[in-house]
CSV table of C-alpha atoms in Angstrom, one decimal:
chain,number,residue,atom,x,y,z
A,1,MET,CA,-0.3,-0.1,0.2
A,2,ASN,CA,1.4,3.5,-0.9
A,3,ARG,CA,-0.1,6.8,0.8
A,4,ILE,CA,-2.2,7.4,-2.7
A,5,GLU,CA,-3.5,4.4,-1.5
A,6,ALA,CA,-4.3,5.0,1.6
A,7,LEU,CA,-5.9,8.4,0.8
A,8,ASN,CA,-8.4,7.0,-1.6
A,9,ILE,CA,-9.6,4.3,0.6
A,10,LEU,CA,-10.4,7.3,3.1
A,11,GLY,CA,-11.9,9.7,0.6
A,12,LEU,CA,-8.7,11.9,0.6
A,13,ASP,CA,-6.8,14.6,-2.0
A,14,ASP,CA,-3.6,13.8,-2.0
A,15,ASP,CA,-2.8,17.0,-0.8
A,16,ALA,CA,-4.0,15.9,2.8
A,17,THR,CA,-3.1,17.3,6.7
A,18,ALA,CA,-2.5,15.1,9.5
A,19,GLN,CA,-5.7,16.9,10.6
A,20,ASP,CA,-7.8,15.7,7.9
A,21,ILE,CA,-6.2,11.9,7.8
A,22,LYS,CA,-7.6,11.7,11.7
A,23,THR,CA,-11.3,13.6,10.8
A,24,ALA,CA,-11.4,11.3,8.2
A,25,TYR,CA,-10.7,8.3,10.1
A,26,LYS,CA,-12.9,9.1,13.1
A,27,GLU,CA,-15.5,9.3,10.5
A,28,CYS,CA,-15.2,6.9,8.2
A,29,VAL,CA,-15.2,4.2,11.8
A,30,GLN,CA,-18.7,5.3,12.4
A,31,ILE,CA,-20.1,4.7,9.8
A,32,LEU,CA,-18.4,1.2,9.4
A,33,HIS,CA,-18.3,-0.4,12.1
A,34,PRO,CA,-19.6,-3.4,12.2
A,35,ASP,CA,-21.3,-3.3,15.0
A,36,ARG,CA,-24.0,-1.3,13.4
A,37,PHE,CA,-24.6,-4.1,11.9
A,38,ALA,CA,-25.0,-6.7,13.1
A,39,GLY,CA,-28.5,-7.9,12.3
A,40,ASN,CA,-27.1,-8.5,9.2
A,41,LYS,CA,-24.5,-11.2,8.6
A,42,LYS,CA,-23.7,-9.9,5.1
A,43,LEU,CA,-23.0,-6.3,5.5
A,44,GLN,CA,-21.5,-7.6,9.0
A,45,GLU,CA,-19.2,-9.6,7.0
A,46,ARG,CA,-18.4,-6.3,4.8
A,47,ALA,CA,-18.1,-3.9,7.0
A,48,THR,CA,-15.4,-6.2,8.7
A,49,GLU,CA,-13.9,-6.6,5.7
A,50,GLN,CA,-13.8,-2.7,4.9
A,51,PHE,CA,-13.4,-1.3,8.5
A,52,LYS,CA,-9.7,-3.8,8.4
A,53,ARG,CA,-8.8,-2.0,4.8
A,54,LEU,CA,-10.0,1.5,6.6
A,55,GLN,CA,-7.8,0.4,10.1
A,56,ASP,CA,-4.8,-1.0,7.7
A,57,ALA,CA,-4.5,2.4,5.2
A,58,TYR,CA,-4.6,5.4,8.9
A,59,ASP,CA,-2.3,2.8,10.4
A,60,PHE,CA,0.3,3.4,7.3
A,61,LEU,CA,-1.2,7.3,6.8
A,62,ARG,CA,-0.2,7.3,10.7
A,63,THR,CA,3.0,5.4,11.1
A,64,GLY,CA,4.5,5.8,7.6
A,65,ARG,CA,4.9,1.8,7.5
A,66,GLY,CA,5.9,1.4,4.2
A,67,ALA,CA,8.5,4.3,4.7
A,68,LYS,CA,11.8,2.3,6.5
A,69,ALA,CA,10.9,3.2,10.6
A,70,PRO,CA,14.2,3.9,12.7
A,71,ASN,CA,13.1,0.9,15.1
A,72,GLY,CA,11.5,-2.4,14.0
A,73,SER,CA,10.2,-2.9,17.5
A,74,GLN,CA,8.8,1.0,17.5
A,75,GLU,CA,6.8,0.3,14.6
A,76,ALA,CA,5.1,-2.7,15.7
A,77,ARG,CA,4.4,-1.2,19.6
A,78,SER,CA,2.8,1.1,17.6
A,79,ARG,CA,0.7,-0.4,15.6
A,80,SER,CA,-0.2,-3.1,18.6
A,81,VAL,CA,-1.4,0.2,20.2
A,82,SER,CA,-3.4,1.4,17.3
A,83,TYR,CA,-4.9,-1.7,17.5
A,84,ALA,CA,-5.3,-1.7,20.8
A,85,GLU,CA,-6.8,1.6,20.5
A,86,ALA,CA,-9.8,0.1,17.4
A,87,GLN,CA,-10.5,-2.8,19.8
A,88,LEU,CA,-11.4,-0.5,22.7
A,89,ALA,CA,-12.8,1.8,20.1
A,90,GLY,CA,-14.9,-1.2,18.5
A,91,LEU,CA,-15.7,-1.5,22.2
A,92,ALA,CA,-17.4,1.2,23.3
A,93,ALA,CA,-19.2,1.4,20.6
A,94,ALA,CA,-20.8,-2.2,21.1
A,95,ARG,CA,-21.5,-0.5,25.1
A,96,THR,CA,-23.6,2.3,23.1
A,97,GLN,CA,-25.4,-0.1,21.1
A,98,LEU,CA,-26.2,-2.0,24.2
A,99,MET,CA,-27.3,0.2,26.2
A,100,ALA,CA,-29.6,1.9,23.1
A,101,GLN,CA,-31.1,-1.5,23.2
A,102,ARG,CA,-31.0,-2.3,26.3
A,103,ASP,CA,-33.3,0.8,26.8
A,104,ALA,CA,-35.7,-0.6,24.4
A,105,VAL,CA,-36.0,-3.2,26.3
A,106,TYR,CA,-37.0,-1.8,29.5
A,107,ASP,CA,-39.4,0.3,27.5
A,108,GLU,CA,-41.6,-2.9,25.8
A,109,ARG,CA,-40.8,-3.8,29.3
A,110,ARG,CA,-42.9,-1.1,31.2
A,111,ASN,CA,-45.6,-1.5,27.5
A,112,ALA,CA,-46.3,-5.3,28.4
A,113,LEU,CA,-46.8,-3.5,32.5
A,114,VAL,CA,-49.3,-1.1,31.0
A,115,MET,CA,-51.3,-3.9,28.6
A,116,MET,CA,-50.8,-6.0,31.7
A,117,ALA,CA,-52.8,-3.6,33.8
A,118,ALA,CA,-55.0,-2.3,31.6
A,119,GLY,CA,-56.3,-5.9,31.1
A,120,ILE,CA,-57.1,-6.4,34.8
A,121,ILE,CA,-59.1,-3.2,34.9
A,122,GLY,CA,-61.0,-4.8,32.3
A,123,ALA,CA,-61.5,-7.7,33.3
A,124,ILE,CA,-62.9,-6.3,36.9
A,125,VAL,CA,-65.2,-3.2,34.8
A,126,GLY,CA,-66.8,-6.0,32.2
A,127,ARG,CA,-66.6,-9.6,33.9
A,128,ARG,CA,-70.3,-9.7,33.0
A,129,ILE,CA,-68.9,-8.8,29.8
A,130,ILE,CA,-67.9,-11.6,28.1
A,131,TRP,CA,-66.6,-9.8,24.9
A,132,ILE,CA,-65.3,-7.4,26.9
A,133,ALA,CA,-63.8,-9.9,30.1
A,134,GLY,CA,-61.9,-12.1,26.6
A,135,ILE,CA,-60.1,-9.2,25.2
A,136,ALA,CA,-59.0,-7.9,28.3
A,137,GLY,CA,-57.9,-11.8,29.2
A,138,THR,CA,-56.3,-11.9,26.2
A,139,LEU,CA,-54.1,-8.6,27.0
A,140,ILE,CA,-53.0,-10.0,30.1
A,141,ILE,CA,-51.7,-13.1,28.9
A,142,TRP,CA,-50.2,-10.6,25.9
A,143,GLY,CA,-48.6,-8.1,28.5
A,144,ILE,CA,-47.3,-11.2,30.7
A,145,VAL,CA,-45.6,-12.5,27.5
A,146,SER,CA,-44.6,-9.1,26.5
A,147,LEU,CA,-42.5,-9.2,30.4
A,148,ILE,CA,-41.0,-12.3,30.3
A,149,SER,CA,-39.7,-12.3,26.9
A,150,ALA,CA,-38.6,-8.3,28.0
A,151,CYS,CA,-36.7,-9.7,31.0
A,152,GLN,CA,-34.6,-12.1,29.8
A,153,ASN,CA,-33.9,-9.8,26.8
A,154,ILE,CA,-33.0,-7.5,29.5
A,155,SER,CA,-30.6,-11.1,31.5
A,156,THR,CA,-28.6,-11.2,27.8
A,157,ILE,CA,-28.2,-8.1,27.3
A,158,ASN,CA,-26.6,-7.2,31.0
A,159,ASP,CA,-25.1,-10.8,30.6
A,160,HIS,CA,-23.4,-8.8,26.9
A,161,LEU,CA,-22.4,-5.8,28.8
A,162,LYS,CA,-20.5,-7.6,31.9
A,163,GLU,CA,-18.5,-9.5,28.8
A,164,ILE,CA,-17.5,-5.7,26.9
A,165,ASP,CA,-16.4,-4.5,30.4
A,166,MET,CA,-14.7,-8.2,31.2
A,167,GLN,CA,-12.6,-7.5,27.5
A,168,LYS,CA,-12.1,-4.0,27.9
A,169,ARG,CA,-10.4,-4.4,31.5
A,170,GLN,CA,-8.0,-6.9,29.7
A,171,LEU,CA,-7.4,-4.9,26.2
A,172,GLU,CA,-6.1,-2.0,29.0
A,173,GLU,CA,-4.2,-3.9,31.1
A,174,ASP,CA,-2.8,-6.1,28.0
A,175,TRP,CA,-2.0,-2.3,26.8
A,176,GLU,CA,-0.5,-1.2,30.1
A,177,GLU,CA,1.8,-4.1,29.5
A,178,ASP,CA,2.7,-3.7,26.4
A,179,ARG,CA,3.9,-0.1,27.5
């Protein structure tokens, strides 16, 4: 890879400054991060490939990997630091996405509780009218099913958040050891 290829990957011209490179990289990372496509495996795989190319281009432009580095171990160290930074950024993005999903599931849980309460009230008020009692019973059952599903989803998301926190701590410890 040469400078022009790396700049093209980031969508920049030949006269780009270091600040332009950094800004373009951050924008591209936000657009192409594989976690944004978690719902579609094919898109996630493509985004992963593009993300790797983007990371390689940014590493090349930032460290000048193509030119002879004064110290080979320094180059390897800077590459591993940028890789660790990318991993930490990916974990932060995944954590943010999971937090948003958890908030949405909290809303689903609240809606399930409201549905159950409306069903109970409807069953009490309309106990003598069979079709109202039937609808109220359906609301109660639907609310219970939704509540159980939401609680399971919250539990799963919380488990994933714990895993991300553990991975982040491990990466930070490894990064500190490498310094």
